[in-house]
Amino acid sequence: MNINKKKQLIKEAIKASENSYSPYSNFRVGAAILCADQKIFTGCNVENASYGATICAERAAAIKAVSEGAKRFIAIAVYGYPAGSKDNKNAKEDQEFNYAFPCGICRQVLNEFADPDMIVLIVRSENNYLERTLAELLPDSFGSANLE
Ligand code: THU
């Protein structure tokens, strides 16, 4: 996966976070998934007054992709930050908040549609991100092969 594709995915994840509906946690998340056919699907977190009904950004993007027929994921970028942190003028932009790693449920959902070497970019800013594989984030995973 070349650097330009990574940058594009990161930009799309940051943009997707603008649609975050997160009045309860005030934690805004955007995600962008690159699929095998090179299409990109984005998502944001969508919260609910019944908190458990909340959907994470990664799963919003994943469900959009699969429901449009894109069932092989190559990479994902995830960008999450506490609302208001960007207003802190004393901090440098990329030092204001921690890396927002995908939660356990989202790792498992990604695993359904990806090989272990799927790239996961955990983004703090356009030029500040961590790179992991899905297998690093979800080792010894349970998958469809276990059911055979
Ligand atoms: N959230 C995500 O969108 N992705 C994650 O991987 C972790 C958590 C959302 C869910 C909720 O709206 C907010 O972040 C705080 O948990």
PDB file of C-alpha atoms and ligand atoms in Angstrom:
ATOM      1  CA  MET A   1       0.000   0.000   0.000  1.00  0.00           C
ATOM      2  CA  ASN A   2       1.680   3.215  -1.104  1.00  0.00           C
ATOM      3  CA  ILE A   3       2.052   6.338   0.994  1.00  0.00           C
ATOM      4  CA  ASN A   4      -0.381   8.394  -1.105  1.00  0.00           C
ATOM      5  CA  LYS A   5      -3.137   5.847  -0.543  1.00  0.00           C
ATOM      6  CA  LYS A   6      -2.428   5.939   3.192  1.00  0.00           C
ATOM      7  CA  LYS A   7      -2.611   9.731   3.225  1.00  0.00           C
ATOM      8  CA  GLN A   8      -5.870   9.653   1.295  1.00  0.00           C
ATOM      9  CA  LEU A   9      -7.371   7.183   3.766  1.00  0.00           C
ATOM     10  CA  ILE A  10      -6.223   9.317   6.704  1.00  0.00           C
ATOM     11  CA  LYS A  11      -7.768  12.457   5.197  1.00  0.00           C
ATOM     12  CA  GLU A  12     -11.057  10.648   4.587  1.00  0.00           C
ATOM     13  CA  ALA A  13     -11.150   9.385   8.191  1.00  0.00           C
ATOM     14  CA  ILE A  14     -10.543  12.894   9.544  1.00  0.00           C
ATOM     15  CA  LYS A  15     -13.260  14.261   7.265  1.00  0.00           C
ATOM     16  CA  ALA A  16     -15.706  11.524   8.309  1.00  0.00           C
ATOM     17  CA  SER A  17     -15.277  12.488  11.972  1.00  0.00           C
ATOM     18  CA  GLU A  18     -17.016  15.798  11.164  1.00  0.00           C
ATOM     19  CA  ASN A  19     -20.298  13.879  10.959  1.00  0.00           C
ATOM     20  CA  SER A  20     -19.820  12.191  14.326  1.00  0.00           C
ATOM     21  CA  TYR A  21     -23.042  12.111  16.356  1.00  0.00           C
ATOM     22  CA  SER A  22     -21.646  11.900  19.878  1.00  0.00           C
ATOM     23  CA  PRO A  23     -23.598  14.152  22.279  1.00  0.00           C
ATOM     24  CA  TYR A  24     -23.173  11.698  25.178  1.00  0.00           C
ATOM     25  CA  SER A  25     -19.447  10.907  25.150  1.00  0.00           C
ATOM     26  CA  ASN A  26     -18.324  13.986  23.213  1.00  0.00           C
ATOM     27  CA  PHE A  27     -15.760  11.666  21.656  1.00  0.00           C
ATOM     28  CA  ARG A  28     -15.711  12.112  17.901  1.00  0.00           C
ATOM     29  CA  VAL A  29     -14.550   9.299  15.625  1.00  0.00           C
ATOM     30  CA  GLY A  30     -14.160   8.906  11.861  1.00  0.00           C
ATOM     31  CA  ALA A  31     -13.026   5.862   9.914  1.00  0.00           C
ATOM     32  CA  ALA A  32     -12.210   5.095   6.291  1.00  0.00           C
ATOM     33  CA  ILE A  33     -11.864   1.568   4.893  1.00  0.00           C
ATOM     34  CA  LEU A  34      -9.996   0.724   1.676  1.00  0.00           C
ATOM     35  CA  CYS A  35     -11.471  -2.326  -0.028  1.00  0.00           C
ATOM     36  CA  ALA A  36      -9.889  -4.805  -2.452  1.00  0.00           C
ATOM     37  CA  ASP A  37     -11.641  -3.125  -5.387  1.00  0.00           C
ATOM     38  CA  GLN A  38      -9.935   0.156  -4.298  1.00  0.00           C
ATOM     39  CA  LYS A  39     -13.245   1.700  -3.198  1.00  0.00           C
ATOM     40  CA  ILE A  40     -13.196   3.660   0.062  1.00  0.00           C
ATOM     41  CA  PHE A  41     -16.088   3.630   2.533  1.00  0.00           C
ATOM     42  CA  THR A  42     -16.253   6.041   5.459  1.00  0.00           C
ATOM     43  CA  GLY A  43     -18.171   6.099   8.723  1.00  0.00           C
ATOM     44  CA  CYS A  44     -18.506   7.971  11.995  1.00  0.00           C
ATOM     45  CA  ASN A  45     -19.682   6.995  15.460  1.00  0.00           C
ATOM     46  CA  VAL A  46     -23.434   7.305  15.950  1.00  0.00           C
ATOM     47  CA  GLU A  47     -24.541   7.382  19.583  1.00  0.00           C
ATOM     48  CA  ASN A  48     -27.955   6.823  21.135  1.00  0.00           C
ATOM     49  CA  ALA A  49     -29.749   7.884  24.314  1.00  0.00           C
ATOM     50  CA  SER A  50     -29.828   4.154  25.046  1.00  0.00           C
ATOM     51  CA  TYR A  51     -26.037   4.074  25.217  1.00  0.00           C
ATOM     52  CA  GLY A  52     -25.620   0.419  24.264  1.00  0.00           C
ATOM     53  CA  ALA A  53     -27.198   1.104  20.878  1.00  0.00           C
ATOM     54  CA  THR A  54     -24.161   3.194  19.882  1.00  0.00           C
ATOM     55  CA  ILE A  55     -22.341   2.233  16.676  1.00  0.00           C
ATOM     56  CA  CYS A  56     -18.603   2.842  16.376  1.00  0.00           C
ATOM     57  CA  ALA A  57     -17.142   4.606  13.332  1.00  0.00           C
ATOM     58  CA  GLU A  58     -15.256   1.500  12.187  1.00  0.00           C
ATOM     59  CA  ARG A  59     -18.385  -0.630  12.164  1.00  0.00           C
ATOM     60  CA  ALA A  60     -20.412   2.095  10.453  1.00  0.00           C
ATOM     61  CA  ALA A  61     -17.823   2.088   7.624  1.00  0.00           C
ATOM     62  CA  ALA A  62     -17.612  -1.724   7.541  1.00  0.00           C
ATOM     63  CA  ILE A  63     -21.365  -2.188   7.297  1.00  0.00           C
ATOM     64  CA  LYS A  64     -21.582   0.434   4.551  1.00  0.00           C
ATOM     65  CA  ALA A  65     -18.891  -1.421   2.572  1.00  0.00           C
ATOM     66  CA  VAL A  66     -20.364  -4.896   2.931  1.00  0.00           C
ATOM     67  CA  SER A  67     -23.895  -3.736   2.206  1.00  0.00           C
ATOM     68  CA  GLU A  68     -22.597  -2.184  -1.025  1.00  0.00           C
ATOM     69  CA  GLY A  69     -20.943  -5.469  -1.998  1.00  0.00           C
ATOM     70  CA  ALA A  70     -17.338  -4.751  -0.911  1.00  0.00           C
ATOM     71  CA  LYS A  71     -16.418  -7.694   1.299  1.00  0.00           C
ATOM     72  CA  ARG A  72     -12.591  -7.640   1.297  1.00  0.00           C
ATOM     73  CA  PHE A  73     -10.888  -4.991   3.399  1.00  0.00           C
ATOM     74  CA  ILE A  74      -7.259  -4.013   2.749  1.00  0.00           C
ATOM     75  CA  ALA A  75      -6.771  -1.139   5.202  1.00  0.00           C
ATOM     76  CA  ILE A  76      -8.550   1.173   7.618  1.00  0.00           C
ATOM     77  CA  ALA A  77      -7.723   4.583   9.083  1.00  0.00           C
ATOM     78  CA  VAL A  78      -9.298   5.551  12.414  1.00  0.00           C
ATOM     79  CA  TYR A  79      -9.287   9.069  13.848  1.00  0.00           C
ATOM     80  CA  GLY A  80     -10.801   9.798  17.248  1.00  0.00           C
ATOM     81  CA  TYR A  81     -10.565  12.804  19.549  1.00  0.00           C
ATOM     82  CA  PRO A  82     -12.408  14.371  22.484  1.00  0.00           C
ATOM     83  CA  ALA A  83     -14.573  17.250  21.246  1.00  0.00           C
ATOM     84  CA  GLY A  84     -13.088  20.504  22.472  1.00  0.00           C
ATOM     85  CA  SER A  85      -9.499  19.260  22.474  1.00  0.00           C
ATOM     86  CA  LYS A  86      -8.813  21.137  19.271  1.00  0.00           C
ATOM     87  CA  ASP A  87      -9.673  24.390  21.046  1.00  0.00           C
ATOM     88  CA  ASN A  88      -6.706  24.017  23.386  1.00  0.00           C
ATOM     89  CA  LYS A  89      -4.352  26.607  21.969  1.00  0.00           C
ATOM     90  CA  ASN A  90      -1.562  25.669  24.398  1.00  0.00           C
ATOM     91  CA  ALA A  91      -1.088  22.231  22.938  1.00  0.00           C
ATOM     92  CA  LYS A  92       0.346  21.298  19.590  1.00  0.00           C
ATOM     93  CA  GLU A  93      -2.356  19.772  17.436  1.00  0.00           C
ATOM     94  CA  ASP A  94      -0.930  16.276  17.479  1.00  0.00           C
ATOM     95  CA  GLN A  95      -0.238  16.221  21.215  1.00  0.00           C
ATOM     96  CA  GLU A  96      -3.695  17.039  22.467  1.00  0.00           C
ATOM     97  CA  PHE A  97      -5.175  13.584  22.606  1.00  0.00           C
ATOM     98  CA  ASN A  98      -4.144   9.962  22.695  1.00  0.00           C
ATOM     99  CA  TYR A  99      -4.285   7.548  19.802  1.00  0.00           C
ATOM    100  CA  ALA A 100      -7.798   6.075  19.545  1.00  0.00           C
ATOM    101  CA  PHE A 101      -7.355   2.372  18.876  1.00  0.00           C
ATOM    102  CA  PRO A 102     -10.301   0.372  17.510  1.00  0.00           C
ATOM    103  CA  CYS A 103     -12.366  -1.278  20.235  1.00  0.00           C
ATOM    104  CA  GLY A 104     -12.529  -5.062  20.601  1.00  0.00           C
ATOM    105  CA  ILE A 105     -15.892  -5.460  18.898  1.00  0.00           C
ATOM    106  CA  CYS A 106     -14.701  -3.484  15.857  1.00  0.00           C
ATOM    107  CA  ARG A 107     -11.503  -5.550  15.632  1.00  0.00           C
ATOM    108  CA  GLN A 108     -13.628  -8.704  15.520  1.00  0.00           C
ATOM    109  CA  VAL A 109     -15.963  -7.268  12.854  1.00  0.00           C
ATOM    110  CA  LEU A 110     -13.002  -6.184  10.682  1.00  0.00           C
ATOM    111  CA  ASN A 111     -11.540  -9.678  11.075  1.00  0.00           C
ATOM    112  CA  GLU A 112     -14.594 -11.143   9.322  1.00  0.00           C
ATOM    113  CA  PHE A 113     -13.729  -9.338   6.086  1.00  0.00           C
ATOM    114  CA  ALA A 114      -9.933  -9.114   6.175  1.00  0.00           C
ATOM    115  CA  ASP A 115      -6.723 -11.092   6.057  1.00  0.00           C
ATOM    116  CA  PRO A 116      -4.439 -10.955   9.101  1.00  0.00           C
ATOM    117  CA  ASP A 117      -2.180  -8.476   7.287  1.00  0.00           C
ATOM    118  CA  MET A 118      -4.924  -5.833   6.945  1.00  0.00           C
ATOM    119  CA  ILE A 119      -3.357  -2.451   7.733  1.00  0.00           C
ATOM    120  CA  VAL A 120      -4.800  -0.422  10.592  1.00  0.00           C
ATOM    121  CA  LEU A 121      -3.758   3.244  10.770  1.00  0.00           C
ATOM    122  CA  ILE A 122      -4.417   4.871  14.129  1.00  0.00           C
ATOM    123  CA  VAL A 123      -4.421   8.593  13.458  1.00  0.00           C
ATOM    124  CA  ARG A 124      -3.738  11.605  15.658  1.00  0.00           C
ATOM    125  CA  SER A 125      -3.181  13.997  12.787  1.00  0.00           C
ATOM    126  CA  GLU A 126      -2.395  13.830   9.091  1.00  0.00           C
ATOM    127  CA  ASN A 127       1.294  13.317   9.765  1.00  0.00           C
ATOM    128  CA  ASN A 128       1.106  11.557  13.101  1.00  0.00           C
ATOM    129  CA  TYR A 129      -0.219   8.032  13.056  1.00  0.00           C
ATOM    130  CA  LEU A 130       0.616   4.499  14.145  1.00  0.00           C
ATOM    131  CA  GLU A 131       0.539   1.562  11.775  1.00  0.00           C
ATOM    132  CA  ARG A 132      -0.448  -1.939  12.874  1.00  0.00           C
ATOM    133  CA  THR A 133      -1.728  -5.094  11.223  1.00  0.00           C
ATOM    134  CA  LEU A 134      -5.083  -6.512  12.254  1.00  0.00           C
ATOM    135  CA  ALA A 135      -3.287  -9.647  13.501  1.00  0.00           C
ATOM    136  CA  GLU A 136      -1.229  -7.484  15.862  1.00  0.00           C
ATOM    137  CA  LEU A 137      -4.411  -5.959  17.275  1.00  0.00           C
ATOM    138  CA  LEU A 138      -6.372  -9.225  17.311  1.00  0.00           C
ATOM    139  CA  PRO A 139      -4.008 -12.188  17.722  1.00  0.00           C
ATOM    140  CA  ASP A 140      -5.314 -15.778  17.852  1.00  0.00           C
ATOM    141  CA  SER A 141      -8.650 -14.603  16.517  1.00  0.00           C
ATOM    142  CA  PHE A 142     -11.862 -16.573  16.182  1.00  0.00           C
ATOM    143  CA  GLY A 143     -13.025 -16.737  12.580  1.00  0.00           C
ATOM    144  CA  SER A 144     -15.272 -18.594  10.187  1.00  0.00           C
ATOM    145  CA  ALA A 145     -12.680 -21.396   9.779  1.00  0.00           C
ATOM    146  CA  ASN A 146     -13.297 -22.377  13.403  1.00  0.00           C
ATOM    147  CA  LEU A 147     -16.887 -23.273  12.545  1.00  0.00           C
ATOM    148  CA  GLU A 148     -16.018 -25.844   9.873  1.00  0.00           C
TER     149      GLU A 148
HETATM  150  N1  THU B   1     -15.859   4.644  19.428  1.00  0.00           N
HETATM  151  C1  THU B   1     -15.648   4.419  18.103  1.00  0.00           C
HETATM  152  O1  THU B   1     -16.325   5.000  17.237  1.00  0.00           O
HETATM  153  N2  THU B   1     -14.678   3.538  17.747  1.00  0.00           N
HETATM  154  C2  THU B   1     -13.899   2.853  18.641  1.00  0.00           C
HETATM  155  O2  THU B   1     -13.148   1.977  18.240  1.00  0.00           O
HETATM  156  C3  THU B   1     -13.961   3.190  20.057  1.00  0.00           C
HETATM  157  C4  THU B   1     -15.134   3.985  20.481  1.00  0.00           C
HETATM  158  C5  THU B   1     -16.921   5.578  19.818  1.00  0.00           C
HETATM  159  C6  THU B   1     -18.096   4.952  20.491  1.00  0.00           C
HETATM  160  C7  THU B   1     -18.633   6.091  21.308  1.00  0.00           C
HETATM  161  O3  THU B   1     -19.491   6.879  20.494  1.00  0.00           O
HETATM  162  C8  THU B   1     -17.414   6.923  21.641  1.00  0.00           C
HETATM  163  O4  THU B   1     -16.405   6.518  20.733  1.00  0.00           O
HETATM  164  C9  THU B   1     -16.916   6.760  23.064  1.00  0.00           C
HETATM  165  O5  THU B   1     -16.782   5.440  23.394  1.00  0.00           O
END
